Amino acid sequence: MAYKLITANRNYSSWSLRPWILMKALDIPFEDEMVLFEAENYANFRKFAPNGQVPCLKDDDRTVWDSIAIMEYLAERYEGVWPSDEPARAWARCAAAEMHGGFAPLRNICPMNIGVRAELLQVEPSLQRNVERIGELFAQGLDDFGGPWLAGQNFSAVDAFYAPVAYRIRTFDLDVGPKARAWVDHIIAHPAMLDWERQALAERHREISHEEEIAAVATVTADHRA
């Protein structure tokens, strides 16, 4: 079995981070290939992914695209992708699906940019609802399943799905409450997350549209990138 995971820039690519951190955390071996974002990626990304997006998993001659499909594909082959406890597993799948299909204001207003710290020009009501929901969701998982991960003692796919949110919370200093912030600090300190962040800070490539997104909604107060 020879997996190749194709991702994009460490600094910006929230969708790429999800399967990458899961595979690293669970010690699932893979070849790591990064393709940089450019002004227009669709034609280039279509060379390896039928939807023209990252992430994309190659398993020999098989192509698996979309982060949630990749995780389910891996779950059929490896233990630990989802919690073994049935109630925790059901909750984790619901929470991951909510992230996969929702939180549009958070995505649009607070883009992932690991290397910077920023102060929002304003907090839209829709964003505030997203922030409050994340705080509620994280606290529920931690309370119901005992932590320190969202669905219990072990890192699982639901943690991977919210890993980019942890960086967004830190970048924009979003108030998700003390319980949720404790999980943010916990996952950011995970060795694989530290590795991803190290690579993100070392990147010298700047993708203009991603930089413009954050400049339109916030004042950048610090930039820790190379």
mmCIF file of C-alpha atoms in Angstrom:
data_model
loop_
_atom_site.group_PDB
_atom_site.id
_atom_site.type_symbol
_atom_site.label_atom_id
_atom_site.label_comp_id
_atom_site.label_asym_id
_atom_site.label_seq_id
_atom_site.Cartn_x
_atom_site.Cartn_y
_atom_site.Cartn_z
ATOM 1 C CA MET A 1 0.000 0.000 0.000
ATOM 2 C CA ALA A 2 1.551 3.290 -1.117
ATOM 3 C CA TYR A 3 -0.365 6.431 -0.221
ATOM 4 C CA LYS A 4 0.423 9.845 -1.623
ATOM 5 C CA LEU A 5 -1.347 12.848 -0.090
ATOM 6 C CA ILE A 6 -1.383 15.953 -2.266
ATOM 7 C CA THR A 7 -1.904 19.228 -0.417
ATOM 8 C CA ALA A 8 -1.319 22.954 -0.889
ATOM 9 C CA ASN A 9 0.410 25.715 1.067
ATOM 10 C CA ARG A 10 0.803 24.998 4.769
ATOM 11 C CA ASN A 11 0.013 28.591 5.667
ATOM 12 C CA TYR A 12 -3.348 28.844 3.918
ATOM 13 C CA SER A 13 -4.768 25.424 3.073
ATOM 14 C CA SER A 14 -7.225 24.481 5.787
ATOM 15 C CA TRP A 15 -8.689 21.582 3.827
ATOM 16 C CA SER A 16 -5.218 20.127 3.248
ATOM 17 C CA LEU A 17 -4.433 20.167 6.948
ATOM 18 C CA ARG A 18 -7.318 17.878 7.873
ATOM 19 C CA PRO A 19 -6.223 14.535 6.355
ATOM 20 C CA TRP A 20 -2.540 15.440 6.766
ATOM 21 C CA ILE A 21 -2.799 15.894 10.537
ATOM 22 C CA LEU A 22 -4.964 12.789 10.883
ATOM 23 C CA MET A 23 -2.488 10.598 9.030
ATOM 24 C CA LYS A 24 0.442 12.025 10.961
ATOM 25 C CA ALA A 25 -1.296 11.673 14.335
ATOM 26 C CA LEU A 26 -2.277 8.054 13.635
ATOM 27 C CA ASP A 27 1.093 7.142 12.105
ATOM 28 C CA ILE A 28 -0.421 6.244 8.747
ATOM 29 C CA PRO A 29 2.525 6.328 6.312
ATOM 30 C CA PHE A 30 2.253 8.425 3.170
ATOM 31 C CA GLU A 31 4.271 10.332 0.610
ATOM 32 C CA ASP A 32 3.773 14.055 1.145
ATOM 33 C CA GLU A 33 3.412 16.200 -1.986
ATOM 34 C CA MET A 34 2.662 19.928 -1.892
ATOM 35 C CA VAL A 35 1.412 21.974 -4.861
ATOM 36 C CA LEU A 36 1.385 25.736 -4.337
ATOM 37 C CA PHE A 37 -1.696 27.887 -4.747
ATOM 38 C CA GLU A 38 -1.511 30.249 -7.688
ATOM 39 C CA ALA A 39 -3.928 32.851 -9.062
ATOM 40 C CA GLU A 40 -5.865 30.118 -10.875
ATOM 41 C CA ASN A 41 -5.407 26.533 -9.772
ATOM 42 C CA TYR A 42 -8.236 24.587 -11.328
ATOM 43 C CA ALA A 43 -6.523 23.364 -14.505
ATOM 44 C CA ASN A 44 -3.317 22.489 -12.657
ATOM 45 C CA PHE A 45 -5.108 20.709 -9.804
ATOM 46 C CA ARG A 46 -7.275 18.815 -12.292
ATOM 47 C CA LYS A 47 -4.121 16.956 -13.307
ATOM 48 C CA PHE A 48 -4.354 14.954 -10.076
ATOM 49 C CA ALA A 49 -7.864 15.564 -8.666
ATOM 50 C CA PRO A 50 -11.131 15.292 -10.628
ATOM 51 C CA ASN A 51 -12.674 18.180 -8.654
ATOM 52 C CA GLY A 52 -9.645 20.427 -9.222
ATOM 53 C CA GLN A 53 -9.063 20.879 -5.496
ATOM 54 C CA VAL A 54 -6.865 19.739 -2.632
ATOM 55 C CA PRO A 55 -6.509 17.535 -0.680
ATOM 56 C CA CYS A 56 -6.293 14.453 -2.836
ATOM 57 C CA LEU A 57 -5.210 10.977 -1.759
ATOM 58 C CA LYS A 58 -3.585 8.582 -4.210
ATOM 59 C CA ASP A 59 -3.657 4.893 -3.312
ATOM 60 C CA ASP A 60 -1.659 3.275 -6.116
ATOM 61 C CA ASP A 61 -3.964 3.723 -9.137
ATOM 62 C CA ARG A 62 -6.982 4.857 -7.058
ATOM 63 C CA THR A 63 -7.832 8.522 -6.459
ATOM 64 C CA VAL A 64 -9.779 9.645 -3.389
ATOM 65 C CA TRP A 65 -10.741 13.309 -3.221
ATOM 66 C CA ASP A 66 -12.426 15.582 -0.639
ATOM 67 C CA SER A 67 -11.284 15.565 2.966
ATOM 68 C CA ILE A 68 -14.263 13.735 4.457
ATOM 69 C CA ALA A 69 -14.112 11.037 1.777
ATOM 70 C CA ILE A 70 -10.392 10.591 2.439
ATOM 71 C CA MET A 71 -11.049 10.129 6.152
ATOM 72 C CA GLU A 72 -13.813 7.605 5.571
ATOM 73 C CA TYR A 73 -11.575 5.743 3.124
ATOM 74 C CA LEU A 74 -8.863 5.556 5.779
ATOM 75 C CA ALA A 75 -11.400 4.577 8.454
ATOM 76 C CA GLU A 76 -12.151 1.417 6.496
ATOM 77 C CA ARG A 77 -8.479 0.477 6.690
ATOM 78 C CA TYR A 78 -7.213 1.768 10.050
ATOM 79 C CA GLU A 79 -8.480 1.747 13.609
ATOM 80 C CA GLY A 80 -8.691 5.030 15.457
ATOM 81 C CA VAL A 81 -9.884 7.307 12.665
ATOM 82 C CA TRP A 82 -13.204 7.504 14.514
ATOM 83 C CA PRO A 83 -13.665 6.782 18.236
ATOM 84 C CA SER A 84 -14.292 3.154 19.173
ATOM 85 C CA ASP A 85 -17.000 4.181 21.672
ATOM 86 C CA GLU A 86 -20.318 4.245 19.781
ATOM 87 C CA PRO A 87 -21.840 7.400 21.359
ATOM 88 C CA ALA A 88 -18.549 9.252 20.917
ATOM 89 C CA ARG A 89 -18.287 8.040 17.329
ATOM 90 C CA ALA A 90 -21.815 9.206 16.504
ATOM 91 C CA TRP A 91 -21.136 12.621 18.041
ATOM 92 C CA ALA A 92 -17.766 12.913 16.296
ATOM 93 C CA ARG A 93 -19.293 12.169 12.901
ATOM 94 C CA CYS A 94 -22.050 14.756 13.461
ATOM 95 C CA ALA A 95 -19.538 17.388 14.559
ATOM 96 C CA ALA A 96 -17.245 16.669 11.611
ATOM 97 C CA ALA A 97 -20.155 16.838 9.169
ATOM 98 C CA GLU A 98 -21.224 20.153 10.703
ATOM 99 C CA MET A 99 -17.741 21.513 10.059
ATOM 100 C CA HIS A 100 -17.570 20.085 6.557
ATOM 101 C CA GLY A 101 -20.863 21.622 5.467
ATOM 102 C CA GLY A 102 -21.227 24.667 7.706
ATOM 103 C CA PHE A 103 -19.569 27.617 9.407
ATOM 104 C CA ALA A 104 -19.492 29.675 6.194
ATOM 105 C CA PRO A 105 -19.119 33.048 7.996
ATOM 106 C CA LEU A 106 -16.090 31.742 9.913
ATOM 107 C CA ARG A 107 -14.519 30.437 6.706
ATOM 108 C CA ASN A 108 -15.202 33.596 4.721
ATOM 109 C CA ILE A 109 -14.421 36.235 7.341
ATOM 110 C CA CYS A 110 -11.538 34.497 9.116
ATOM 111 C CA PRO A 111 -9.363 32.775 6.489
ATOM 112 C CA MET A 112 -6.628 30.469 7.710
ATOM 113 C CA ASN A 113 -3.315 32.306 7.773
ATOM 114 C CA ILE A 114 -1.137 30.568 10.337
ATOM 115 C CA GLY A 115 1.721 33.043 10.317
ATOM 116 C CA VAL A 116 -0.131 36.216 11.226
ATOM 117 C CA ARG A 117 -2.055 37.651 14.149
ATOM 118 C CA ALA A 118 -4.902 39.988 13.295
ATOM 119 C CA GLU A 119 -7.607 42.148 14.845
ATOM 120 C CA LEU A 120 -10.966 42.000 13.103
ATOM 121 C CA LEU A 121 -12.355 45.332 11.924
ATOM 122 C CA GLN A 122 -15.776 44.178 13.104
ATOM 123 C CA VAL A 123 -17.486 40.997 14.265
ATOM 124 C CA GLU A 124 -20.514 40.287 12.113
ATOM 125 C CA PRO A 125 -23.511 38.718 13.906
ATOM 126 C CA SER A 126 -23.223 35.634 11.681
ATOM 127 C CA LEU A 127 -19.590 35.204 12.695
ATOM 128 C CA GLN A 128 -20.457 35.663 16.354
ATOM 129 C CA ARG A 129 -23.040 32.881 16.066
ATOM 130 C CA ASN A 130 -20.392 30.611 14.545
ATOM 131 C CA VAL A 131 -17.936 31.422 17.326
ATOM 132 C CA GLU A 132 -20.535 30.746 19.998
ATOM 133 C CA ARG A 133 -21.519 27.468 18.337
ATOM 134 C CA ILE A 134 -17.901 26.319 18.228
ATOM 135 C CA GLY A 135 -17.481 27.104 21.909
ATOM 136 C CA GLU A 136 -20.654 25.178 22.691
ATOM 137 C CA LEU A 137 -19.691 22.220 20.501
ATOM 138 C CA PHE A 138 -16.177 21.879 21.890
ATOM 139 C CA ALA A 139 -17.395 22.152 25.494
ATOM 140 C CA GLN A 140 -20.023 19.483 24.835
ATOM 141 C CA GLY A 141 -17.521 17.027 23.428
ATOM 142 C CA LEU A 142 -15.011 17.633 26.195
ATOM 143 C CA ASP A 143 -17.666 17.358 28.922
ATOM 144 C CA ASP A 144 -19.435 14.311 27.515
ATOM 145 C CA PHE A 145 -16.389 12.238 26.599
ATOM 146 C CA GLY A 146 -13.809 13.387 29.141
ATOM 147 C CA GLY A 147 -11.187 14.951 26.876
ATOM 148 C CA PRO A 148 -8.516 15.955 26.284
ATOM 149 C CA TRP A 149 -9.598 15.438 22.656
ATOM 150 C CA LEU A 150 -13.024 16.377 21.407
ATOM 151 C CA ALA A 151 -14.412 12.833 21.488
ATOM 152 C CA GLY A 152 -12.382 11.304 24.300
ATOM 153 C CA GLN A 153 -8.865 10.282 25.230
ATOM 154 C CA ASN A 154 -7.575 9.740 21.686
ATOM 155 C CA PHE A 155 -7.078 12.038 18.725
ATOM 156 C CA SER A 156 -9.602 11.241 15.989
ATOM 157 C CA ALA A 157 -11.042 12.594 12.756
ATOM 158 C CA VAL A 158 -13.214 15.151 14.536
ATOM 159 C CA ASP A 159 -10.087 16.777 15.988
ATOM 160 C CA ALA A 160 -8.548 16.783 12.520
ATOM 161 C CA PHE A 161 -11.620 18.484 11.085
ATOM 162 C CA TYR A 162 -11.395 21.318 13.594
ATOM 163 C CA ALA A 163 -7.593 21.637 13.500
ATOM 164 C CA PRO A 164 -7.746 24.594 11.044
ATOM 165 C CA VAL A 165 -10.319 26.242 13.313
ATOM 166 C CA ALA A 166 -7.746 26.184 16.104
ATOM 167 C CA TYR A 167 -5.428 28.307 13.981
ATOM 168 C CA ARG A 168 -8.272 30.665 13.049
ATOM 169 C CA ILE A 169 -9.171 31.104 16.716
ATOM 170 C CA ARG A 170 -5.559 31.941 17.532
ATOM 171 C CA THR A 171 -4.988 34.235 14.547
ATOM 172 C CA PHE A 172 -8.080 36.348 15.207
ATOM 173 C CA ASP A 173 -8.209 35.832 19.001
ATOM 174 C CA LEU A 174 -11.788 34.589 18.855
ATOM 175 C CA ASP A 175 -13.522 34.163 22.206
ATOM 176 C CA VAL A 176 -14.763 30.574 22.245
ATOM 177 C CA GLY A 177 -14.681 30.231 26.032
ATOM 178 C CA PRO A 178 -12.134 28.633 28.366
ATOM 179 C CA LYS A 179 -12.970 24.978 27.673
ATOM 180 C CA ALA A 180 -12.765 25.363 23.919
ATOM 181 C CA ARG A 181 -9.621 27.472 24.190
ATOM 182 C CA ALA A 182 -7.977 24.719 26.243
ATOM 183 C CA TRP A 183 -8.572 22.309 23.344
ATOM 184 C CA VAL A 184 -7.155 24.898 20.914
ATOM 185 C CA ASP A 185 -3.967 25.141 22.963
ATOM 186 C CA HIS A 186 -3.819 21.348 23.264
ATOM 187 C CA ILE A 187 -4.079 20.610 19.547
ATOM 188 C CA ILE A 188 -1.723 23.420 18.511
ATOM 189 C CA ALA A 189 0.878 21.817 20.799
ATOM 190 C CA HIS A 190 0.546 18.409 19.092
ATOM 191 C CA PRO A 191 3.900 17.463 17.488
ATOM 192 C CA ALA A 192 2.343 17.069 14.030
ATOM 193 C CA MET A 193 0.667 20.480 14.303
ATOM 194 C CA LEU A 194 3.977 22.008 15.353
ATOM 195 C CA ASP A 195 5.584 20.421 12.289
ATOM 196 C CA TRP A 196 2.877 21.808 9.983
ATOM 197 C CA GLU A 197 3.224 25.260 11.564
ATOM 198 C CA ARG A 198 7.008 25.167 11.246
ATOM 199 C CA GLN A 199 6.651 24.512 7.535
ATOM 200 C CA ALA A 200 4.010 27.245 7.212
ATOM 201 C CA LEU A 201 6.236 29.853 8.835
ATOM 202 C CA ALA A 202 9.152 28.879 6.600
ATOM 203 C CA GLU A 203 7.177 29.378 3.380
ATOM 204 C CA ARG A 204 8.225 32.421 1.382
ATOM 205 C CA HIS A 205 5.497 32.075 -1.222
ATOM 206 C CA ARG A 206 2.685 34.623 -0.824
ATOM 207 C CA GLU A 207 -0.578 33.980 -2.648
ATOM 208 C CA ILE A 208 -2.073 37.410 -3.295
ATOM 209 C CA SER A 209 -5.777 36.544 -3.045
ATOM 210 C CA HIS A 210 -5.275 34.866 0.324
ATOM 211 C CA GLU A 211 -3.328 37.863 1.599
ATOM 212 C CA GLU A 212 -6.021 40.228 0.320
ATOM 213 C CA GLU A 213 -8.745 38.240 2.074
ATOM 214 C CA ILE A 214 -7.291 38.869 5.494
ATOM 215 C CA ALA A 215 -6.410 42.508 4.758
ATOM 216 C CA ALA A 216 -10.042 43.176 3.840
ATOM 217 C CA VAL A 217 -11.435 42.103 7.205
ATOM 218 C CA ALA A 218 -8.685 42.697 9.760
ATOM 219 C CA THR A 219 -5.642 44.678 10.766
ATOM 220 C CA VAL A 220 -2.571 42.458 10.826
ATOM 221 C CA THR A 221 -0.788 43.080 14.117
ATOM 222 C CA ALA A 222 2.060 40.580 13.715
ATOM 223 C CA ASP A 223 3.568 38.431 10.981
ATOM 224 C CA HIS A 224 5.784 35.552 12.097
ATOM 225 C CA ARG A 225 6.540 34.176 8.645
ATOM 226 C CA ALA A 226 9.955 34.082 7.018
#
